[in-house]
Amino acid sequence: MNGNEMLFVAFPYAAFVIAVVVSILRWRRHPFTVSALSSQLLENRRLFWGSVSFHWGITVILVGHLLALLVPSGFELWNGAPVRLYLLEATGFALGLWALFGVVVLLARRFMVRRVQAVTTPMDIVVLVLILVQVVTGLWIALGYRWGSFWGTAVFVPYVRSLITLSPRPELVEALPIVLKTHVLAFFAFLAVFPFTRLVHIITVPLGYLTRPWQKVIRNRPEPAVYHPAADRTLERVP
Amino acid sequence: MRVRAQMSMLFHLDKCIGCHTCSVACKNLWTDRAGAEYMWWNNVETRPGTGYPTGWEDQDHYKGGWRRDDKGRLHLTLQNKPTGIARLFFNPALPQLDDYYEPFTFRYGDLFSAPAGEQQPTARPISMVTGDEMEIAGGPNWDDDLGGSQVYARNDPSLDGIDPDVRSQLEEIERVVFNYLPRICNHCLNPACVAACPSGAIYKRAEDGIVLVNENKCRAWRMCVAACPYKKVYYNWSTGKSEKCILCFPRMETGQAPACAHSCVGRIRYMGVLLYDQDLITAAAGAPETELLRAQLDAILDPWDERVVTAANAAGIDDGWIAAARRSPAWRFVKEWGLALPLHPEYRTVAMMFYIPPLSPVVATIERNLTKLDLPAERVDFELFDELDKARLPIRYLANLFSAGDEDVIRAVLRKMLAVRIYKRRQSVDGVVDDATVALLASAGTTPQEAEDIYRLTTLPTVEERFVMPPYHREMSIEAVNDPLRHKGAAGVGYVTPPRRGA
């Protein structure tokens, strides 16, 4: 196994296994530790600019990446006309800048606000730096290696699909420039640290809220459906 | 009719001396931990005042509780479901730590380690969040006893609707009036915190109505903190979990009253079962403002009614609970005597902790000129009884607190309390109850027998009469989830899992 295979085959699989197994273990064994660990109570104003920008920017971009993976043909079709390609790329770039602004504010807040410092763990910094690397390399690719949404479907999608179908083809990404490789590797690193950090809150997004009833009542034993006087008499007969 | 049981606490405000023993008992038991220092699951406020967190009743600011639309449907003031999800990243209505106060301690070590010098060493205050030196700018009872202050009392939202002249009088030093308002979680029938929790981590226990946060399911979305109109759900900044008053359920399950109630020096607190009809909750929460109180009281069921008992049995409520509901001081004060009211029913959460409103100072209320002092002493009571609207604490203020603005409800309660007081005074001081007093009792809607009962439970109750604890039968409940023998071995002091902050 050469270096390329290590990085682009072994590492992603290892990261994926870690992400899944540790997340499940943590969820089941230490549910108390699964939390978004909000620090809004301690600091509000910077969090607004940082958290809102970052979360919305990164979420939409992630969905975009996911769509490219799921329906690459759709992307190719869309990008058939240059205007639409520019529109897509400009939107993506703007979202990326938005996320970058957010993550920088969040990172600065971690260092500058004393109250937030008090609840900052090393892992918080690791996570923010990883995301920063991800966003910066993403923007760099968008600027330096145009047009990513156009060639990405031909380069990355087959590679990721090869990983998913368990027939990895690392040679697809072997010759890519270092920035692109960093972007990919940083994602796998992100996967690997995911279950050890507050990032686990991503998989707890409470979409069930949309459909559940407002109130929640819990009984320690089920409510008897119908009253059975006969059942009571049986109880009385017990010596 | 589907019957459920609710453990209700009753606060006799006329007896509260504002000593904060309840708060300290609670703090020592439950919130003496990192991240929880600023929380006071039980707090005592001076009224009129801004309370804790500052100005919590200002729902335009904090967005707590429910609102009723033109068609009579209920909506959370904070959010609908999609906006609840959209605001996960930032909750605009979340109170800030400074709305409560920055928790502090003192560097006591300096008192011992300071080098010899001219001055006495001092213990500097330090923040319990950052550990830095700080200037203390607030506390959980920062406006203690500051009734009449222009900084705190003037900003009390419950003074809205009071005549400006009366308001300005409240700030005159001779007319300053205040009372205390102890507050815990209201363990509502229609809790806004439960409805606002995106994770579904908060729930109401059917067996006794306690509202709890499942710490293992809480994900720090912190909507509950904003949605609770009483601001009685707190966010633990250290563990990243929401916490709230648990009504001392571990104590209640072993037959003890909650710590705040048990430690109460003035013996103002009562604890008892109320049976209620879960089918009537929606009606109680959604009634028009003028009928809110009536609708809530209608949902509370008579434990002496055979139909209620049958329905309660059918719902799995055992006879021990029904017996406790019959002796419940909550039942007597709330329904039988109509003396106790919920706090801010207009929030529509159907709060289930009840308050007996305070009587104002007796003499000063009728002190309009010096000639009043010539009144024979026994007339003084009658003067107040007949002229409640001149009471030192405006009726309107109490109505804003306890009856969604309905002054007649407050008048009826105060008149009854005064009637009992006058009756007992005639009886014990004069030795005779004259016809005027009996007539006065009747005009207050009560009888000598009822007055005697009210007097007895107000003034002379034993611990067993104040705290009528139902049998929880946890040994039977636990079988559903755990091996009783294993459970027995595991019960005790300590954590099931240590509340350690996740990464």
XYZ file of C-alpha atoms in Angstrom:
742
model
C 0.000 0.000 0.000
C 1.543 3.247 -1.085
C 1.037 6.668 0.454
C -1.808 7.531 -1.850
C -3.694 4.381 -0.957
C -3.090 5.012 2.734
C -4.517 8.505 2.503
C -7.333 7.959 0.068
C -8.437 4.408 0.814
C -7.401 3.294 4.284
C -7.918 6.682 5.916
C -11.458 7.322 4.627
C -12.595 3.820 5.573
C -10.990 4.101 8.996
C -12.530 7.542 9.484
C -15.934 6.296 8.447
C -15.799 3.290 10.744
C -14.667 5.486 13.633
C -17.434 7.966 12.934
C -20.151 5.323 12.900
C -18.960 3.020 15.649
C -17.905 5.677 18.139
C -21.019 7.740 17.509
C -23.231 4.758 18.253
C -21.207 3.836 21.319
C -21.283 7.382 22.605
C -24.973 7.731 21.912
C -25.763 4.536 23.786
C -23.211 4.594 26.597
C -22.796 8.309 27.268
C -25.953 10.011 26.048
C -25.425 12.764 28.604
C -22.359 13.976 26.729
C -24.238 14.364 23.441
C -25.065 18.042 23.241
C -24.609 21.051 21.000
C -22.933 22.702 24.014
C -24.363 26.067 23.191
C -22.570 29.023 24.763
C -25.289 31.500 23.898
C -26.140 32.039 27.557
C -22.629 33.361 28.128
C -22.220 35.455 24.986
C -24.946 36.480 22.601
C -23.929 39.169 20.138
C -20.870 37.637 18.493
C -22.579 34.268 18.492
C -25.373 35.710 16.399
C -23.003 36.847 13.663
C -20.799 33.784 13.906
C -23.263 30.972 14.426
C -26.009 32.058 12.056
C -23.603 32.849 9.197
C -21.555 29.733 9.681
C -24.390 27.265 10.129
C -26.531 28.426 7.235
C -23.571 28.854 4.920
C -22.073 25.485 5.644
C -25.389 23.618 5.684
C -26.419 24.810 2.244
C -22.965 24.090 0.844
C -22.988 20.611 2.354
C -26.362 19.933 0.793
C -24.900 21.118 -2.522
C -21.979 18.693 -2.207
C -24.376 15.914 -1.333
C -26.579 16.668 -4.326
C -23.565 16.634 -6.619
C -22.770 13.189 -5.289
C -26.296 11.871 -5.620
C -27.341 13.416 -8.923
C -24.165 14.403 -10.817
C -26.092 14.264 -14.084
C -28.395 16.958 -12.809
C -25.424 19.193 -12.117
C -24.015 18.534 -15.553
C -27.327 19.358 -17.133
C -27.670 22.557 -15.103
C -24.147 23.647 -15.914
C -24.765 23.124 -19.638
C -25.428 26.830 -20.065
C -22.542 29.072 -18.898
C -24.904 31.564 -17.253
C -26.289 28.883 -15.009
C -22.790 27.654 -14.214
C -21.717 31.161 -13.189
C -24.851 31.555 -11.125
C -24.238 28.279 -9.299
C -20.556 29.005 -8.730
C -21.222 32.571 -7.566
C -23.900 31.351 -5.148
C -21.615 28.649 -3.809
C -18.757 31.107 -3.418
C -20.935 33.630 -1.615
C -22.183 30.931 0.759
C -18.590 29.884 1.312
C -17.582 33.434 2.181
C -20.550 33.661 4.501
C -19.491 30.459 6.260
C -15.889 31.700 6.379
C -16.981 34.913 8.030
C -18.982 32.890 10.554
C -16.246 30.462 11.418
C -13.710 33.283 11.847
C -16.081 35.110 14.196
C -16.679 31.909 16.150
C -12.966 31.205 16.392
C -12.159 34.761 17.459
C -14.942 34.595 20.019
C -13.422 31.479 21.512
C -10.204 33.370 22.193
C -11.480 36.836 22.967
C -14.493 36.412 25.243
C -13.488 35.402 28.748
C -16.752 33.682 29.554
C -16.577 31.633 26.380
C -12.965 30.776 27.135
C -14.143 29.281 30.395
C -16.141 26.626 28.540
C -13.745 26.099 25.626
C -12.095 22.702 25.363
C -9.131 21.895 23.069
C -11.511 19.887 20.909
C -13.596 23.007 20.250
C -10.536 24.640 18.724
C -9.624 21.504 16.765
C -13.097 21.418 15.278
C -13.147 25.084 14.349
C -9.672 24.934 12.790
C -10.607 21.838 10.779
C -13.693 23.589 9.479
C -11.665 26.694 8.749
C -9.230 24.611 6.671
C -12.172 23.048 4.905
C -13.819 26.349 4.070
C -10.584 28.079 3.034
C -9.486 25.244 0.741
C -12.985 25.107 -0.674
C -12.912 28.786 -1.543
C -9.391 28.445 -2.885
C -10.492 25.641 -5.190
C -13.452 27.689 -6.355
C -11.148 30.553 -7.265
C -8.055 28.718 -8.480
C -9.482 25.636 -10.157
C -12.601 26.774 -11.967
C -15.222 25.517 -12.344
C -15.459 23.000 -9.582
C -19.134 22.233 -9.972
C -18.382 21.425 -13.601
C -15.355 19.141 -13.339
C -16.090 17.920 -9.823
C -18.799 15.578 -11.049
C -16.249 13.921 -13.323
C -13.365 13.737 -10.822
C -14.640 13.480 -7.275
C -17.950 11.772 -7.774
C -16.461 8.608 -9.316
C -13.878 8.517 -6.535
C -16.403 8.854 -3.724
C -18.703 6.394 -5.421
C -15.823 3.948 -5.741
C -15.363 4.229 -1.972
C -19.026 3.699 -1.323
C -19.225 0.656 -3.588
C -16.199 -0.841 -1.817
C -14.106 -0.879 -5.002
C -11.815 2.047 -4.216
C -9.994 3.760 -7.050
C -7.489 6.072 -5.357
C -5.751 6.650 -8.673
C -8.634 8.974 -9.589
C -7.400 11.579 -7.142
C -3.711 10.773 -7.200
C -2.697 13.467 -9.628
C -4.819 16.250 -8.133
C -3.209 19.427 -6.844
C -2.379 19.567 -3.152
C -5.195 22.004 -2.306
C -7.801 19.640 -3.642
C -6.237 16.737 -1.786
C -6.212 18.786 1.415
C -9.872 19.569 0.973
C -10.697 15.893 0.651
C -8.435 14.748 3.455
C -9.694 17.433 5.796
C -13.165 16.032 5.313
C -12.019 12.560 6.291
C -10.240 14.041 9.295
C -13.489 15.774 10.112
C -15.268 12.409 9.975
C -12.670 10.840 12.258
C -12.885 13.477 14.977
C -16.637 13.861 14.575
C -17.753 11.421 17.297
C -15.217 12.716 19.797
C -16.404 16.280 19.585
C -19.497 18.416 19.919
C -20.030 17.775 16.198
C -22.201 14.811 17.186
C -24.981 17.349 17.522
C -25.251 17.267 13.716
C -26.877 13.841 13.807
C -29.291 14.959 16.530
C -30.988 17.622 14.411
C -34.508 17.339 15.823
C -36.603 17.137 12.684
C -39.082 14.972 14.575
C -40.211 18.186 16.253
C -42.069 19.139 13.091
C -44.480 16.253 13.450
C -44.696 15.493 17.154
C -47.608 16.719 19.291
C -46.896 19.759 21.457
C -47.155 17.991 24.757
C -45.418 14.918 26.037
C -46.643 12.883 28.975
C -44.839 9.799 30.221
C -46.383 7.086 32.349
C -44.389 4.568 34.288
C -46.936 1.955 33.338
C -49.411 2.004 30.493
C -52.743 3.681 31.060
C -55.426 1.001 31.525
C -57.629 1.205 28.461
C -60.813 0.088 30.159
C -61.692 -0.380 33.794
C -62.172 -4.010 34.715
C -63.913 -4.440 38.055
C -63.340 -8.167 37.634
C -59.619 -7.626 37.677
C -59.944 -5.916 41.031
C -61.814 -8.851 42.534
C -59.079 -11.147 41.355
C -56.618 -9.011 43.241
C -58.681 -9.228 46.400
C -58.640 -12.990 46.328
C -54.867 -13.139 46.406
C -53.976 -14.401 49.905
C -63.252 12.199 31.867
C -59.669 11.001 32.013
C -58.219 11.581 35.440
C -54.613 12.355 36.208
C -52.974 13.385 39.448
C -50.862 16.443 40.106
C -48.692 17.232 43.092
C -49.407 20.873 43.829
C -47.651 23.241 46.130
C -49.467 26.055 47.816
C -47.856 29.279 48.969
C -49.605 31.243 51.694
C -48.127 34.642 50.852
C -49.662 36.231 53.905
C -47.231 34.188 55.957
C -44.052 34.554 53.866
C -41.333 36.501 55.664
C -38.894 36.504 52.743
C -36.099 34.675 54.575
C -34.885 32.678 51.549
C -34.485 29.504 53.591
C -36.343 27.642 50.845
C -33.924 28.947 48.226
C -30.895 27.922 50.258
C -32.287 24.464 51.000
C -32.864 23.957 47.288
C -29.484 25.363 46.305
C -27.666 23.070 48.733
C -29.522 20.037 47.489
C -29.646 20.535 43.742
C -27.760 23.436 42.201
C -24.489 23.650 44.081
C -22.546 22.534 41.002
C -20.463 23.933 38.182
C -22.725 25.568 35.620
C -25.668 25.627 38.014
C -24.426 28.283 40.425
C -26.580 30.963 38.901
C -29.721 28.813 38.947
C -32.261 29.229 41.696
C -34.891 26.602 41.049
C -36.570 28.168 44.045
C -36.244 31.901 44.414
C -37.996 34.533 46.503
C -38.765 37.896 44.972
C -39.796 41.182 46.503
C -42.979 42.514 44.926
C -43.451 45.029 43.388
C -40.096 44.366 41.797
C -38.426 43.061 38.682
C -37.725 39.570 39.995
C -35.242 36.992 38.814
C -34.209 36.900 36.039
C -34.679 40.628 35.789
C -38.035 41.502 34.280
C -39.061 37.899 33.608
C -42.708 38.896 33.315
C -42.034 41.088 30.283
C -43.147 38.609 27.641
C -42.759 41.135 24.846
C -39.084 40.775 25.577
C -38.787 37.138 26.631
C -41.524 35.579 24.464
C -42.654 33.064 27.071
C -45.948 31.220 27.310
C -48.815 30.798 24.870
C -51.000 33.219 23.012
C -54.536 32.693 21.782
C -55.403 33.750 18.252
C -58.707 35.189 17.061
C -60.053 31.729 16.339
C -59.279 30.556 19.840
C -56.308 28.398 18.906
C -53.156 28.343 20.997
C -49.688 29.164 19.726
C -46.371 29.285 21.499
C -45.360 32.920 21.754
C -41.787 31.912 21.037
C -42.085 29.903 17.860
C -44.019 27.645 15.601
C -42.392 24.359 14.750
C -40.486 25.382 11.597
C -39.124 28.564 13.191
C -38.153 26.484 16.195
C -35.943 24.388 13.938
C -34.662 27.429 12.046
C -33.561 29.083 15.271
C -31.506 26.186 16.559
C -28.345 28.100 15.682
C -29.355 31.211 17.525
C -32.305 31.759 19.800
C -33.130 35.474 19.808
C -35.263 35.279 22.964
C -32.734 33.480 25.158
C -31.989 35.356 28.392
C -28.340 36.145 28.968
C -26.335 35.243 32.033
C -26.411 38.906 33.036
C -30.220 38.840 32.966
C -29.870 36.458 35.893
C -26.543 37.527 37.389
C -22.922 36.479 37.113
C -22.373 33.951 39.881
C -19.599 34.900 42.259
C -17.641 33.708 45.222
C -14.835 35.309 47.200
C -11.157 34.499 47.280
C -11.205 33.560 50.930
C -7.696 32.138 50.743
C -6.348 35.696 50.554
C -7.479 36.249 54.116
C -4.922 33.710 55.243
C -2.160 34.099 52.699
C -1.966 37.916 52.454
C 1.416 39.249 53.588
C 1.522 41.237 56.815
C 0.619 44.866 56.160
C -1.115 47.997 57.337
C -4.575 47.070 56.105
C -6.874 44.201 56.826
C -6.689 41.668 54.004
C -9.912 41.379 52.032
C -11.480 38.558 50.098
C -11.977 39.842 46.563
C -15.074 38.685 44.685
C -14.338 36.389 41.772
C -16.577 35.128 38.986
C -17.624 31.501 39.234
C -17.666 31.327 35.451
C -14.263 32.721 34.538
C -12.488 32.772 37.905
C -11.514 36.390 37.259
C -11.874 39.182 39.750
C -15.141 40.981 39.198
C -17.372 43.731 40.430
C -20.609 42.215 41.655
C -23.416 43.835 39.701
C -26.384 41.695 40.607
C -27.690 38.705 42.438
C -30.765 36.491 42.570
C -32.474 38.819 45.059
C -30.713 42.061 44.287
C -33.849 44.110 44.883
C -34.681 42.402 48.169
C -37.051 44.574 50.221
C -36.785 47.406 47.704
C -40.521 47.860 47.307
C -41.071 51.430 46.170
C -37.657 51.744 44.558
C -37.564 53.615 41.285
C -34.946 51.282 39.869
C -36.704 47.994 40.537
C -40.272 48.243 41.796
C -41.221 50.893 39.248
C -40.310 48.524 36.414
C -42.602 45.740 37.567
C -44.826 44.849 34.571
C -47.626 43.812 36.926
C -48.085 47.478 37.852
C -49.536 48.041 34.391
C -53.083 49.303 34.441
C -52.763 50.860 37.858
C -53.865 54.465 38.191
C -50.799 56.744 37.753
C -51.610 58.512 41.026
C -51.624 55.207 42.869
C -48.403 54.212 41.169
C -46.632 57.362 42.236
C -47.933 56.860 45.770
C -46.273 53.448 45.818
C -42.948 55.234 45.553
C -43.593 57.557 48.501
C -41.604 56.445 51.462
C -44.604 56.545 53.804
C -46.609 54.375 51.484
C -44.037 51.898 50.388
C -45.507 48.430 50.385
C -44.093 45.101 49.393
C -44.656 41.437 49.792
C -42.663 38.361 48.921
C -43.263 35.981 46.098
C -41.514 32.600 46.349
C -41.371 30.876 43.003
C -40.572 27.378 41.819
C -41.406 25.623 38.590
C -45.188 25.612 38.238
C -45.292 22.094 36.788
C -47.941 23.317 34.377
C -50.665 21.264 32.730
C -49.878 22.884 29.379
C -46.151 23.505 29.777
C -44.568 25.768 27.177
C -41.118 24.312 27.847
C -42.294 20.839 26.827
C -43.923 22.214 23.702
C -40.828 24.189 22.750
C -38.276 21.406 23.179
C -37.202 20.311 19.686
C -35.597 17.130 21.033
C -38.643 16.081 23.014
C -36.432 15.839 26.080
C -38.903 17.484 28.456
C -41.975 15.652 29.610
C -44.683 15.620 32.219
C -45.024 12.608 34.465
C -48.564 11.306 34.365
C -48.421 9.878 37.884
C -47.784 13.155 39.707
C -47.533 15.872 37.067
C -43.890 16.709 37.641
C -42.265 18.248 34.569
C -38.756 16.908 34.036
C -35.899 17.301 31.587
C -34.407 14.054 30.351
C -30.756 15.072 30.604
C -29.774 12.252 28.292
C -31.983 13.574 25.520
C -31.377 17.295 25.987
C -29.205 18.648 23.163
C -28.826 22.247 24.319
C -31.236 23.764 21.790
C -32.352 25.908 24.785
C -35.831 26.741 23.454
C -37.319 25.684 26.786
C -35.473 28.477 28.587
C -37.054 31.094 26.379
C -40.485 29.466 26.117
C -41.127 29.134 29.852
C -42.934 32.348 30.793
C -41.824 31.920 34.407
C -38.176 31.503 33.354
C -37.925 28.381 35.444
C -35.913 26.274 33.040
C -32.237 27.077 33.225
C -29.357 26.309 30.911
C -26.321 24.763 32.550
C -23.466 26.488 30.759
C -20.981 23.904 31.931
C -22.658 20.611 31.026
C -24.605 22.039 28.083
C -27.950 20.751 29.350
C -31.130 22.400 30.535
C -32.167 21.921 34.123
C -35.183 22.789 36.171
C -36.985 22.265 39.458
C -37.752 18.574 39.862
C -40.207 19.173 42.712
C -37.789 17.045 44.775
C -39.293 13.899 43.290
C -36.721 11.667 45.013
C -37.974 13.071 48.313
C -41.630 12.821 47.382
C -41.246 9.249 46.210
C -40.046 8.437 49.716
C -42.870 10.308 51.397
C -41.053 13.543 52.179
C -42.130 17.017 51.182
C -39.914 18.946 48.763
C -36.946 20.545 50.488
C -38.129 24.115 49.931
C -41.473 23.326 51.533
C -40.046 21.270 54.345
C -37.496 23.907 55.314
C -39.972 26.785 55.204
C -39.565 28.812 58.378
C -42.876 30.635 58.071
C -44.621 27.337 57.284
C -46.243 29.040 54.341
C -46.042 26.026 52.051
C -48.499 23.222 51.648
C -48.278 20.184 49.449
C -51.049 17.963 48.214
C -52.612 15.995 45.382
C -55.037 17.533 42.929
C -56.972 15.315 40.557
C -57.645 16.847 37.184
C -59.291 15.953 33.916
C -56.751 15.752 31.130
C -59.527 16.210 28.572
C -60.111 19.717 29.942
C -56.514 20.958 29.696
C -56.980 22.422 26.234
C -60.133 24.205 27.346
C -58.352 25.525 30.445
C -55.416 26.829 28.451
C -57.423 28.180 25.558
C -60.293 29.928 27.338
C -60.831 33.639 26.723
C -58.838 35.755 29.169
C -61.805 36.536 31.408
C -62.679 32.854 31.785
C -59.170 31.454 32.151
C -59.240 31.060 35.899
C -62.693 29.491 35.936
C -61.721 27.059 33.172
C -58.617 25.979 35.052
C -60.535 25.429 38.282
C -63.128 23.445 36.315
C -60.412 21.046 35.197
C -59.622 20.228 38.827
C -61.846 17.386 39.964
C -63.627 16.731 43.246
C -62.004 13.705 44.928
C -65.215 13.150 46.934
C -67.269 12.716 43.762
C -67.862 8.995 43.201
C -67.753 9.386 39.426
C -64.340 10.992 39.731
C -63.140 8.170 41.975
C -64.340 5.556 39.483
C -62.644 7.362 36.631
C -59.479 7.766 38.708
C -59.408 4.059 39.469
C -59.919 3.343 35.814
C -56.928 5.535 35.037
C -54.790 3.503 37.384
C -54.750 5.942 40.306
C -54.778 3.880 43.459
C -56.882 4.434 46.549
C -53.966 5.819 48.522
C -53.749 8.705 46.100
C -57.465 9.335 46.193
C -57.389 9.344 49.985
C -54.501 11.813 49.837
C -56.413 13.953 47.345
C -59.308 14.135 49.797
C -57.086 15.391 52.586
C -55.091 17.595 50.238
C -54.584 21.182 51.467
C -54.314 22.144 47.804
C -57.830 20.867 47.185
C -59.195 22.706 50.217
C -57.551 26.068 49.535
C -57.957 26.045 45.771
C -61.377 24.559 45.191
C -63.234 24.127 48.440
C -62.451 27.556 49.849
C -61.429 29.372 46.661
C -58.585 31.175 48.378
C -55.632 30.113 46.235
C -54.837 31.243 42.701
C -52.254 30.332 40.081
C -49.499 32.786 39.173
C -50.147 34.653 35.918
C -52.897 32.461 34.442
C -52.757 34.660 31.333
C -49.605 32.832 30.275
C -51.928 29.919 29.463
C -49.593 27.224 30.653
C -52.140 26.272 33.339
C -49.729 26.618 36.240
C -50.394 24.155 39.052
C -48.655 25.819 41.971
C -51.077 28.061 43.826
C -50.813 31.243 45.827
C -52.948 32.668 48.578
C -52.634 36.428 48.016
C -51.251 38.576 50.818
C -53.296 41.008 52.881
C -51.935 44.518 53.016
C -50.938 46.274 56.224
C -54.113 46.918 58.132
C -53.923 50.396 59.582
C -52.044 52.340 56.989
C -54.517 51.436 54.293
C -57.267 53.487 55.798
C -55.005 56.271 56.957
C -56.384 59.121 54.906
C -56.373 61.670 57.715
C -55.761 61.707 61.419
C -59.422 61.388 62.388
C -59.297 57.755 61.301
C -57.127 57.027 64.290
C -60.099 57.796 66.530
C -61.826 54.691 65.288
C -62.427 52.034 67.885
C -59.879 49.282 67.316
C -62.435 46.688 66.300
C -63.787 48.942 63.555
C -60.403 49.002 61.849
C -60.943 45.538 60.430
C -64.349 46.429 59.134
C -62.988 49.549 57.493
C -60.549 47.493 55.466
C -63.140 44.838 54.792
C -65.482 47.429 53.345
C -62.853 49.442 51.546
C -60.494 46.906 50.037
C -59.884 49.200 47.117
C -58.054 51.544 49.440
C -55.756 48.726 50.536
C -52.134 49.685 50.545
C -51.252 47.036 47.978
C -53.468 47.852 44.999
C -56.011 45.152 44.200
C -55.179 45.729 40.584
C -51.599 44.677 41.250
C -52.629 41.378 42.825
C -55.107 40.852 40.006
C -52.322 41.285 37.466
C -50.317 38.653 39.306
C -52.918 36.044 40.126
C -56.143 36.413 38.171
C -55.312 37.708 34.695
C -56.509 41.145 35.784
C -59.842 40.140 37.320
C -60.069 42.305 40.456
C -63.290 40.749 41.704
C -61.564 37.423 42.160
C -58.915 39.052 44.353
C -61.533 41.013 46.300
C -63.468 37.836 47.061
C -60.338 36.098 48.313
C -59.177 38.991 50.478
C -62.640 39.555 51.925
C -62.862 35.930 52.911
C -59.451 36.033 54.541
C -60.358 39.215 56.397
C -63.683 37.741 57.450
C -61.905 34.761 58.972
C -59.509 37.084 60.732
C -62.290 39.281 62.163
C -64.323 36.250 63.174
C -61.421 34.689 65.036
C -60.559 37.981 66.670
C -64.109 38.393 67.932
C -64.037 34.864 69.194
C -60.681 34.870 70.930
C -60.326 38.501 72.024
C -63.931 39.494 72.724
C -65.104 36.012 73.586
C -68.345 36.495 71.655
C -69.190 36.415 67.993
C -71.810 39.074 67.470
C -74.442 39.104 64.749
C -72.496 41.702 62.769
C -69.578 39.297 62.488
C -71.737 36.385 61.401
C -73.324 38.644 58.807
C -69.879 39.681 57.712
C -68.865 36.042 57.277
C -71.951 35.482 55.166
C -71.225 38.528 53.043
C -67.751 37.139 52.412
C -69.326 33.894 51.247
C -68.309 31.751 54.163
C -69.697 30.221 57.333
C -68.413 29.939 60.912
C -67.600 26.277 60.303
C -65.611 27.011 57.148
C -63.917 29.965 58.820
C -62.868 27.640 61.614
C -61.409 25.179 59.071
C -59.588 27.910 57.177
C -58.200 29.268 60.432
C -57.081 25.834 61.533
C -55.270 24.970 58.278
C -53.809 28.460 57.995
C -52.557 28.909 61.506
C -52.270 25.626 63.337
C -51.569 22.872 60.818
C -49.299 20.012 61.731
C -46.638 18.808 59.318
C -48.956 15.985 58.265
C -51.720 18.435 57.523
C -49.476 20.743 55.530
C -47.826 17.995 53.534
C -50.254 15.274 52.567
C -47.933 12.981 50.699
C -49.540 10.204 48.670
C -48.016 6.734 48.596
C -45.899 6.559 45.460
C -45.413 2.802 45.450
C -42.151 3.157 43.606
C -41.453 -0.478 44.414
C -44.252 -1.319 41.979
C -43.399 1.298 39.382
C -39.779 0.349 39.166
C -40.604 -3.211 38.157
C -41.522 -1.920 34.736
C -37.995 -0.764 33.986
C -35.629 -2.392 36.412
C -35.030 -5.475 38.536
C -36.234 -4.299 41.967
C -33.352 -5.950 43.795
C -30.761 -4.433 41.507
C -32.520 -1.103 41.737
C -32.509 -1.269 45.505
C -28.774 -1.844 45.475
C -28.241 1.087 43.133
C -30.370 3.645 44.952
C -28.525 6.062 47.136
C -26.482 9.202 47.141
C -24.588 10.026 43.996
C -24.934 10.244 40.259
C -26.049 7.510 37.927
C -23.500 8.964 35.553
C -21.337 11.931 36.465
C -22.583 15.144 34.817
C -19.442 15.615 32.797
C -19.328 18.064 29.938
C -19.093 16.416 26.545
C -16.515 17.551 24.012
